PDB file of C-alpha atoms in Angstrom:
ATOM      1  CA  UNK D   1     127.687  72.276  92.933  1.00  0.00           C
ATOM      2  CA  UNK D   2     125.434  74.613  95.511  1.00  0.00           C
ATOM      3  CA  UNK D   3     122.412  75.797  93.730  1.00  0.00           C
ATOM      4  CA  UNK D   4     122.493  79.599  92.588  1.00  0.00           C
ATOM      5  CA  UNK D   5     120.477  82.012  95.581  1.00  0.00           C
ATOM      6  CA  UNK D   6     117.827  83.655  94.113  1.00  0.00           C
ATOM      7  CA  UNK D   7     118.068  87.624  93.749  1.00  0.00           C
ATOM      8  CA  UNK D   8     115.334  89.208  96.157  1.00  0.00           C
ATOM      9  CA  UNK D   9     113.153  91.251  93.596  1.00  0.00           C
ATOM     10  CA  UNK D  10     113.240  95.002  94.051  1.00  0.00           C
ATOM     11  CA  UNK D  11     109.306  95.147  93.102  1.00  0.00           C
ATOM     12  CA  UNK D  12     107.527  95.647  96.206  1.00  0.00           C
ATOM     13  CA  UNK D  13     103.418  96.587  96.810  1.00  0.00           C
ATOM     14  CA  UNK D  14     102.603 100.744  96.522  1.00  0.00           C
ATOM     15  CA  UNK D  15     102.626 102.604 100.358  1.00  0.00           C
ATOM     16  CA  UNK D  16      99.464 103.102  98.830  1.00  0.00           C
ATOM     17  CA  UNK D  17      97.667 100.143  98.132  1.00  0.00           C
ATOM     18  CA  UNK D  18      99.465  98.775 101.510  1.00  0.00           C
ATOM     19  CA  UNK D  19      98.002 101.202 103.311  1.00  0.00           C
ATOM     20  CA  UNK D  20      94.148 100.602 101.756  1.00  0.00           C
ATOM     21  CA  UNK D  21      95.096  96.611 102.195  1.00  0.00           C
ATOM     22  CA  UNK D  22      95.446  98.032 106.426  1.00  0.00           C
ATOM     23  CA  UNK D  23      92.625  99.758 106.690  1.00  0.00           C
ATOM     24  CA  UNK D  24      90.596  97.355 105.242  1.00  0.00           C
ATOM     25  CA  UNK D  25      91.634  94.363 107.342  1.00  0.00           C
ATOM     26  CA  UNK D  26      91.078  96.283 110.696  1.00  0.00           C
ATOM     27  CA  UNK D  27      88.123  98.090 110.199  1.00  0.00           C
ATOM     28  CA  UNK D  28      85.765  95.506 111.833  1.00  0.00           C
ATOM     29  CA  UNK D  29      87.877  96.053 115.158  1.00  0.00           C
ATOM     30  CA  UNK D  30      88.190  99.460 115.276  1.00  0.00           C
ATOM     31  CA  UNK D  31      84.474 100.200 114.118  1.00  0.00           C
ATOM     32  CA  UNK D  32      82.368  96.700 114.842  1.00  0.00           C
ATOM     33  CA  UNK D  33      82.053  96.283 111.063  1.00  0.00           C
ATOM     34  CA  UNK D  34      83.339  95.284 107.846  1.00  0.00           C
ATOM     35  CA  UNK D  35      83.520  96.424 104.672  1.00  0.00           C
ATOM     36  CA  UNK D  36      81.105  94.850 103.098  1.00  0.00           C
ATOM     37  CA  UNK D  37      79.018  95.491 106.142  1.00  0.00           C
ATOM     38  CA  UNK D  38      79.300  99.239 105.938  1.00  0.00           C
ATOM     39  CA  UNK D  39      78.536  98.830 102.736  1.00  0.00           C
ATOM     40  CA  UNK D  40      75.764  97.390 103.311  1.00  0.00           C
ATOM     41  CA  UNK D  41      74.409  99.981 105.790  1.00  0.00           C
ATOM     42  CA  UNK D  42      75.286 102.790 103.231  1.00  0.00           C
ATOM     43  CA  UNK D  43      72.689 101.878 100.802  1.00  0.00           C
ATOM     44  CA  UNK D  44      70.030 100.760 103.136  1.00  0.00           C
ATOM     45  CA  UNK D  45      70.120 103.752 105.174  1.00  0.00           C
ATOM     46  CA  UNK D  46      72.098 106.444 103.759  1.00  0.00           C
ATOM     47  CA  UNK D  47      72.067 109.252 101.557  1.00  0.00           C
ATOM     48  CA  UNK D  48      71.888 108.528  98.005  1.00  0.00           C
ATOM     49  CA  UNK D  49      73.697 111.680  97.063  1.00  0.00           C
ATOM     50  CA  UNK D  50      77.844 110.872  98.176  1.00  0.00           C
ATOM     51  CA  UNK D  51      78.336 114.416  99.043  1.00  0.00           C
ATOM     52  CA  UNK D  52      75.402 113.898 102.154  1.00  0.00           C
ATOM     53  CA  UNK D  53      76.238 110.071 102.751  1.00  0.00           C
ATOM     54  CA  UNK D  54      80.009 111.187 103.156  1.00  0.00           C
ATOM     55  CA  UNK D  55      78.621 114.065 105.459  1.00  0.00           C
ATOM     56  CA  UNK D  56      76.158 111.255 107.258  1.00  0.00           C
ATOM     57  CA  UNK D  57      78.870 108.846 107.463  1.00  0.00           C
ATOM     58  CA  UNK D  58      81.217 111.275 109.164  1.00  0.00           C
ATOM     59  CA  UNK D  59      78.499 112.948 112.064  1.00  0.00           C
ATOM     60  CA  UNK D  60      76.540 109.260 112.384  1.00  0.00           C
ATOM     61  CA  UNK D  61      79.025 107.169 112.771  1.00  0.00           C
ATOM     62  CA  UNK D  62      82.672 108.771 113.376  1.00  0.00           C
ATOM     63  CA  UNK D  63      84.113 108.631 110.466  1.00  0.00           C
ATOM     64  CA  UNK D  64      87.079 110.680 108.952  1.00  0.00           C
ATOM     65  CA  UNK D  65      86.910 112.601 105.773  1.00  0.00           C
ATOM     66  CA  UNK D  66      88.990 110.052 103.878  1.00  0.00           C
ATOM     67  CA  UNK D  67      87.118 107.053 105.179  1.00  0.00           C
ATOM     68  CA  UNK D  68      83.989 108.712 105.141  1.00  0.00           C
ATOM     69  CA  UNK D  69      84.552 108.606 101.011  1.00  0.00           C
ATOM     70  CA  UNK D  70      86.027 105.892 100.782  1.00  0.00           C
ATOM     71  CA  UNK D  71      83.020 103.671 102.106  1.00  0.00           C
ATOM     72  CA  UNK D  72      80.855 106.000 100.342  1.00  0.00           C
ATOM     73  CA  UNK D  73      82.835 105.746  96.520  1.00  0.00           C
ATOM     74  CA  UNK D  74      82.058 101.931  97.004  1.00  0.00           C
ATOM     75  CA  UNK D  75      78.940 102.210  98.145  1.00  0.00           C
ATOM     76  CA  UNK D  76      77.542 104.643  95.733  1.00  0.00           C
ATOM     77  CA  UNK D  77      79.863 105.633  93.193  1.00  0.00           C
ATOM     78  CA  UNK D  78      80.871 102.193  92.878  1.00  0.00           C
ATOM     79  CA  UNK D  79      84.821 103.479  92.810  1.00  0.00           C
ATOM     80  CA  UNK D  80      87.657 100.800  93.297  1.00  0.00           C
ATOM     81  CA  UNK D  81      89.733 100.396  96.474  1.00  0.00           C
ATOM     82  CA  UNK D  82      93.175  99.531  95.626  1.00  0.00           C
ATOM     83  CA  UNK D  83      93.943  97.841  98.493  1.00  0.00           C
ATOM     84  CA  UNK D  84      95.045  94.172  96.822  1.00  0.00           C
ATOM     85  CA  UNK D  85      98.408  94.160  96.937  1.00  0.00           C
ATOM     86  CA  UNK D  86      98.219  90.771  94.615  1.00  0.00           C
ATOM     87  CA  UNK D  87      96.271  92.819  92.333  1.00  0.00           C
ATOM     88  CA  UNK D  88      98.527  95.776  92.155  1.00  0.00           C
ATOM     89  CA  UNK D  89     101.481  94.065  91.592  1.00  0.00           C
ATOM     90  CA  UNK D  90      99.871  92.075  88.173  1.00  0.00           C
ATOM     91  CA  UNK D  91      98.709  95.761  87.295  1.00  0.00           C
ATOM     92  CA  UNK D  92     102.858  97.081  87.671  1.00  0.00           C
ATOM     93  CA  UNK D  93     104.165  94.532  85.409  1.00  0.00           C
ATOM     94  CA  UNK D  94     101.800  95.616  82.477  1.00  0.00           C
ATOM     95  CA  UNK D  95     102.500  99.046  83.468  1.00  0.00           C
ATOM     96  CA  UNK D  96     106.309  98.442  83.162  1.00  0.00           C
ATOM     97  CA  UNK D  97     105.843  96.711  79.668  1.00  0.00           C
ATOM     98  CA  UNK D  98     103.454  99.609  78.625  1.00  0.00           C
ATOM     99  CA  UNK D  99     106.623 101.803  79.187  1.00  0.00           C
ATOM    100  CA  UNK D 100     108.937 100.314  77.258  1.00  0.00           C
ATOM    101  CA  UNK D 101     107.173  98.973  74.073  1.00  0.00           C
ATOM    102  CA  UNK D 102     106.979 100.767  71.336  1.00  0.00           C
ATOM    103  CA  UNK D 103     108.728 103.424  70.287  1.00  0.00           C
ATOM    104  CA  UNK D 104     110.239 103.417  74.385  1.00  0.00           C
ATOM    105  CA  UNK D 105     111.445  99.807  73.251  1.00  0.00           C
ATOM    106  CA  UNK D 106     114.747 100.496  72.808  1.00  0.00           C
ATOM    107  CA  UNK D 107     115.541 102.338  76.251  1.00  0.00           C
ATOM    108  CA  UNK D 108     114.254  98.911  78.416  1.00  0.00           C
ATOM    109  CA  UNK D 109     117.624  97.944  79.063  1.00  0.00           C
ATOM    110  CA  UNK D 110     118.500 101.769  80.754  1.00  0.00           C
ATOM    111  CA  UNK D 111     115.203 100.923  83.030  1.00  0.00           C
ATOM    112  CA  UNK D 112     116.929  97.942  84.064  1.00  0.00           C
ATOM    113  CA  UNK D 113     120.571  99.237  84.659  1.00  0.00           C
ATOM    114  CA  UNK D 114     118.928 101.812  87.036  1.00  0.00           C
ATOM    115  CA  UNK D 115     116.722  99.207  88.426  1.00  0.00           C
ATOM    116  CA  UNK D 116     119.786  97.046  89.209  1.00  0.00           C
ATOM    117  CA  UNK D 117     121.372 100.578  91.147  1.00  0.00           C
ATOM    118  CA  UNK D 118     118.658 101.259  93.039  1.00  0.00           C
ATOM    119  CA  UNK D 119     118.610  97.513  94.378  1.00  0.00           C
ATOM    120  CA  UNK D 120     122.365  97.470  94.780  1.00  0.00           C
ATOM    121  CA  UNK D 121     121.872 100.652  97.539  1.00  0.00           C
ATOM    122  CA  UNK D 122     120.179  98.680 100.293  1.00  0.00           C
ATOM    123  CA  UNK D 123     117.853  95.651 100.257  1.00  0.00           C
ATOM    124  CA  UNK D 124     114.343  97.942 101.639  1.00  0.00           C
ATOM    125  CA  UNK D 125     115.022  99.563  98.501  1.00  0.00           C
ATOM    126  CA  UNK D 126     111.409  98.698  96.435  1.00  0.00           C
ATOM    127  CA  UNK D 127     110.282  99.450  93.192  1.00  0.00           C
ATOM    128  CA  UNK D 128     106.791 100.642  93.155  1.00  0.00           C
ATOM    129  CA  UNK D 129     105.309 100.795  89.145  1.00  0.00           C
ATOM    130  CA  UNK D 130     102.881 103.610  88.284  1.00  0.00           C
ATOM    131  CA  UNK D 131     101.066 104.048  85.062  1.00  0.00           C
ATOM    132  CA  UNK D 132     104.215 106.533  83.399  1.00  0.00           C
ATOM    133  CA  UNK D 133     106.465 106.030  86.460  1.00  0.00           C
ATOM    134  CA  UNK D 134     108.120 103.658  88.484  1.00  0.00           C
ATOM    135  CA  UNK D 135     109.152 105.421  92.025  1.00  0.00           C
ATOM    136  CA  UNK D 136     111.696 104.035  93.295  1.00  0.00           C
ATOM    137  CA  UNK D 137     110.930 104.190  97.677  1.00  0.00           C
ATOM    138  CA  UNK D 138     112.551 103.147 101.220  1.00  0.00           C
ATOM    139  CA  UNK D 139     110.030 105.341 103.652  1.00  0.00           C
ATOM    140  CA  UNK D 140     109.155 108.333 101.083  1.00  0.00           C
ATOM    141  CA  UNK D 141     110.394 108.064  97.702  1.00  0.00           C
ATOM    142  CA  UNK D 142     113.166 108.959  96.892  1.00  0.00           C
ATOM    143  CA  UNK D 143     113.987 108.287  93.025  1.00  0.00           C
ATOM    144  CA  UNK D 144     111.701 107.473  89.707  1.00  0.00           C
ATOM    145  CA  UNK D 145     112.248 106.167  86.555  1.00  0.00           C
ATOM    146  CA  UNK D 146     110.161 108.054  83.748  1.00  0.00           C
ATOM    147  CA  UNK D 147     110.680 107.193  80.300  1.00  0.00           C
ATOM    148  CA  UNK D 148     110.254 110.756  79.271  1.00  0.00           C
ATOM    149  CA  UNK D 149     111.074 110.724  75.480  1.00  0.00           C
ATOM    150  CA  UNK D 150     111.664 107.665  72.530  1.00  0.00           C
ATOM    151  CA  UNK D 151     115.584 108.585  73.391  1.00  0.00           C
ATOM    152  CA  UNK D 152     115.725 109.606  77.156  1.00  0.00           C
ATOM    153  CA  UNK D 153     114.994 108.034  80.847  1.00  0.00           C
ATOM    154  CA  UNK D 154     115.085 111.178  83.162  1.00  0.00           C
ATOM    155  CA  UNK D 155     115.395 109.585  86.814  1.00  0.00           C
ATOM    156  CA  UNK D 156     114.521 111.444  89.499  1.00  0.00           C
ATOM    157  CA  UNK D 157     115.817 112.121  92.905  1.00  0.00           C
ATOM    158  CA  UNK D 158     114.274 113.728  96.177  1.00  0.00           C
ATOM    159  CA  UNK D 159     117.538 116.014  97.119  1.00  0.00           C
ATOM    160  CA  UNK D 160     115.353 118.374  99.202  1.00  0.00           C
ATOM    161  CA  UNK D 161     116.836 118.162 102.184  1.00  0.00           C
ATOM    162  CA  UNK D 162     120.399 117.891 101.012  1.00  0.00           C
ATOM    163  CA  UNK D 163     122.027 121.331 101.503  1.00  0.00           C
ATOM    164  CA  UNK D 164     125.899 121.076  99.657  1.00  0.00           C
ATOM    165  CA  UNK D 165     126.597 122.493  96.436  1.00  0.00           C
ATOM    166  CA  UNK D 166     124.610 120.121  93.601  1.00  0.00           C
ATOM    167  CA  UNK D 167     126.560 119.467  89.947  1.00  0.00           C
ATOM    168  CA  UNK D 168     124.904 121.323  87.151  1.00  0.00           C
ATOM    169  CA  UNK D 169     124.490 117.554  85.385  1.00  0.00           C
ATOM    170  CA  UNK D 170     121.295 117.100  88.275  1.00  0.00           C
ATOM    171  CA  UNK D 171     119.509 119.354  86.934  1.00  0.00           C
ATOM    172  CA  UNK D 172     116.395 120.976  89.855  1.00  0.00           C
ATOM    173  CA  UNK D 173     113.118 121.003  88.742  1.00  0.00           C
ATOM    174  CA  UNK D 174     111.669 123.017  90.930  1.00  0.00           C
ATOM    175  CA  UNK D 175     110.042 120.065  92.593  1.00  0.00           C
ATOM    176  CA  UNK D 176     111.627 121.895  96.497  1.00  0.00           C
ATOM    177  CA  UNK D 177     109.502 125.199  96.121  1.00  0.00           C
ATOM    178  CA  UNK D 178     106.237 122.917  94.684  1.00  0.00           C
ATOM    179  CA  UNK D 179     106.764 120.454  97.721  1.00  0.00           C
ATOM    180  CA  UNK D 180     107.309 117.475  95.585  1.00  0.00           C
ATOM    181  CA  UNK D 181     109.398 114.850  96.492  1.00  0.00           C
ATOM    182  CA  UNK D 182     111.100 114.436  93.366  1.00  0.00           C
ATOM    183  CA  UNK D 183     113.488 117.647  92.848  1.00  0.00           C
ATOM    184  CA  UNK D 184     115.923 117.311  90.906  1.00  0.00           C
ATOM    185  CA  UNK D 185     116.612 114.780  87.849  1.00  0.00           C
ATOM    186  CA  UNK D 186     118.982 113.215  85.784  1.00  0.00           C
ATOM    187  CA  UNK D 187     118.873 112.796  82.174  1.00  0.00           C
ATOM    188  CA  UNK D 188     119.967 108.720  80.993  1.00  0.00           C
ATOM    189  CA  UNK D 189     119.886 108.675  77.568  1.00  0.00           C
ATOM    190  CA  UNK D 190     123.227 105.699  76.761  1.00  0.00           C
ATOM    191  CA  UNK D 191     124.777 103.231  79.722  1.00  0.00           C
ATOM    192  CA  UNK D 192     127.463 105.575  80.420  1.00  0.00           C
ATOM    193  CA  UNK D 193     125.309 108.030  82.162  1.00  0.00           C
ATOM    194  CA  UNK D 194     124.454 105.396  85.114  1.00  0.00           C
ATOM    195  CA  UNK D 195     127.949 106.421  86.392  1.00  0.00           C
ATOM    196  CA  UNK D 196     129.168 106.537  90.029  1.00  0.00           C
ATOM    197  CA  UNK D 197     127.830 109.998  90.128  1.00  0.00           C
ATOM    198  CA  UNK D 198     124.648 108.993  89.519  1.00  0.00           C
ATOM    199  CA  UNK D 199     124.447 106.242  91.906  1.00  0.00           C
ATOM    200  CA  UNK D 200     126.679 107.968  94.356  1.00  0.00           C
ATOM    201  CA  UNK D 201     123.350 110.588  94.027  1.00  0.00           C
ATOM    202  CA  UNK D 202     121.161 108.308  94.429  1.00  0.00           C
ATOM    203  CA  UNK D 203     122.830 107.082  97.774  1.00  0.00           C
ATOM    204  CA  UNK D 204     122.611 110.325  99.221  1.00  0.00           C
ATOM    205  CA  UNK D 205     118.414 110.466  98.697  1.00  0.00           C
ATOM    206  CA  UNK D 206     117.987 107.036 100.647  1.00  0.00           C
ATOM    207  CA  UNK D 207     119.941 108.143 103.283  1.00  0.00           C
ATOM    208  CA  UNK D 208     117.929 111.868 102.812  1.00  0.00           C
ATOM    209  CA  UNK D 209     115.062 109.659 103.680  1.00  0.00           C
ATOM    210  CA  UNK D 210     116.942 107.836 106.850  1.00  0.00           C
TER     211      UNK D 210
END
C-alpha cells in the first residue's frame, strides 16, 4: 500500500518576521557591519539617549528611521527584534493554544474548519498566528480568524477592492473607511456557517490580493 502523502501545513512565518530576518541577514553587505557590530559601536560611541542615538545613526551613518530605531532599541533599550523564524513558529503554536483553551475551547473545531477552508483555496495561503487573532495571507492579509466570544468566531475578510453588492450576512466593519485590511466579517457559531457562500467570499478576498 502506498504511503499517504503528508499534508502541507498552512502555518507559515509572519511576513514581518521574515522582513526583519532578511534585514538582519543583509546588514553586513549593505553597511559593512553586522547587527552585533552596530550594537557594539552604538554602545561604545553613540549617545546614551535613545532619541539622540536614533538621530545619530541617521545623520552620521545614513540609516533610515526604522533601521535606526531597530538598532537603537537593541543597543540601548534591550528591545527584541522579531527576526527569528523558528522562535516565531514556537510562539505561534502557543498563541493558537491559548486562544482556544478554557471558556473558548469549544470554538477549536470551528477554527480548524476555517483553516481547512483557507487551505483549500490555494497553496500560497498561509496562517500566521498573532496573540489574539490568526491572520491569513496571500501577498497581504486576506482574512483573519478571531475568537470574539465564548460562542462566536468572527471571520474577517479583506474586501476593500470589491465593487459589487455584498450580502447582509457579510457584515461591514467600517474597515475600509479606517484603511484597515479587514473590511467585513462573518459571525461563525456553528459548522453550518462555514458554507459555500463563506468559502466563495474567502476566495474573492484571495483573488482581490492577486
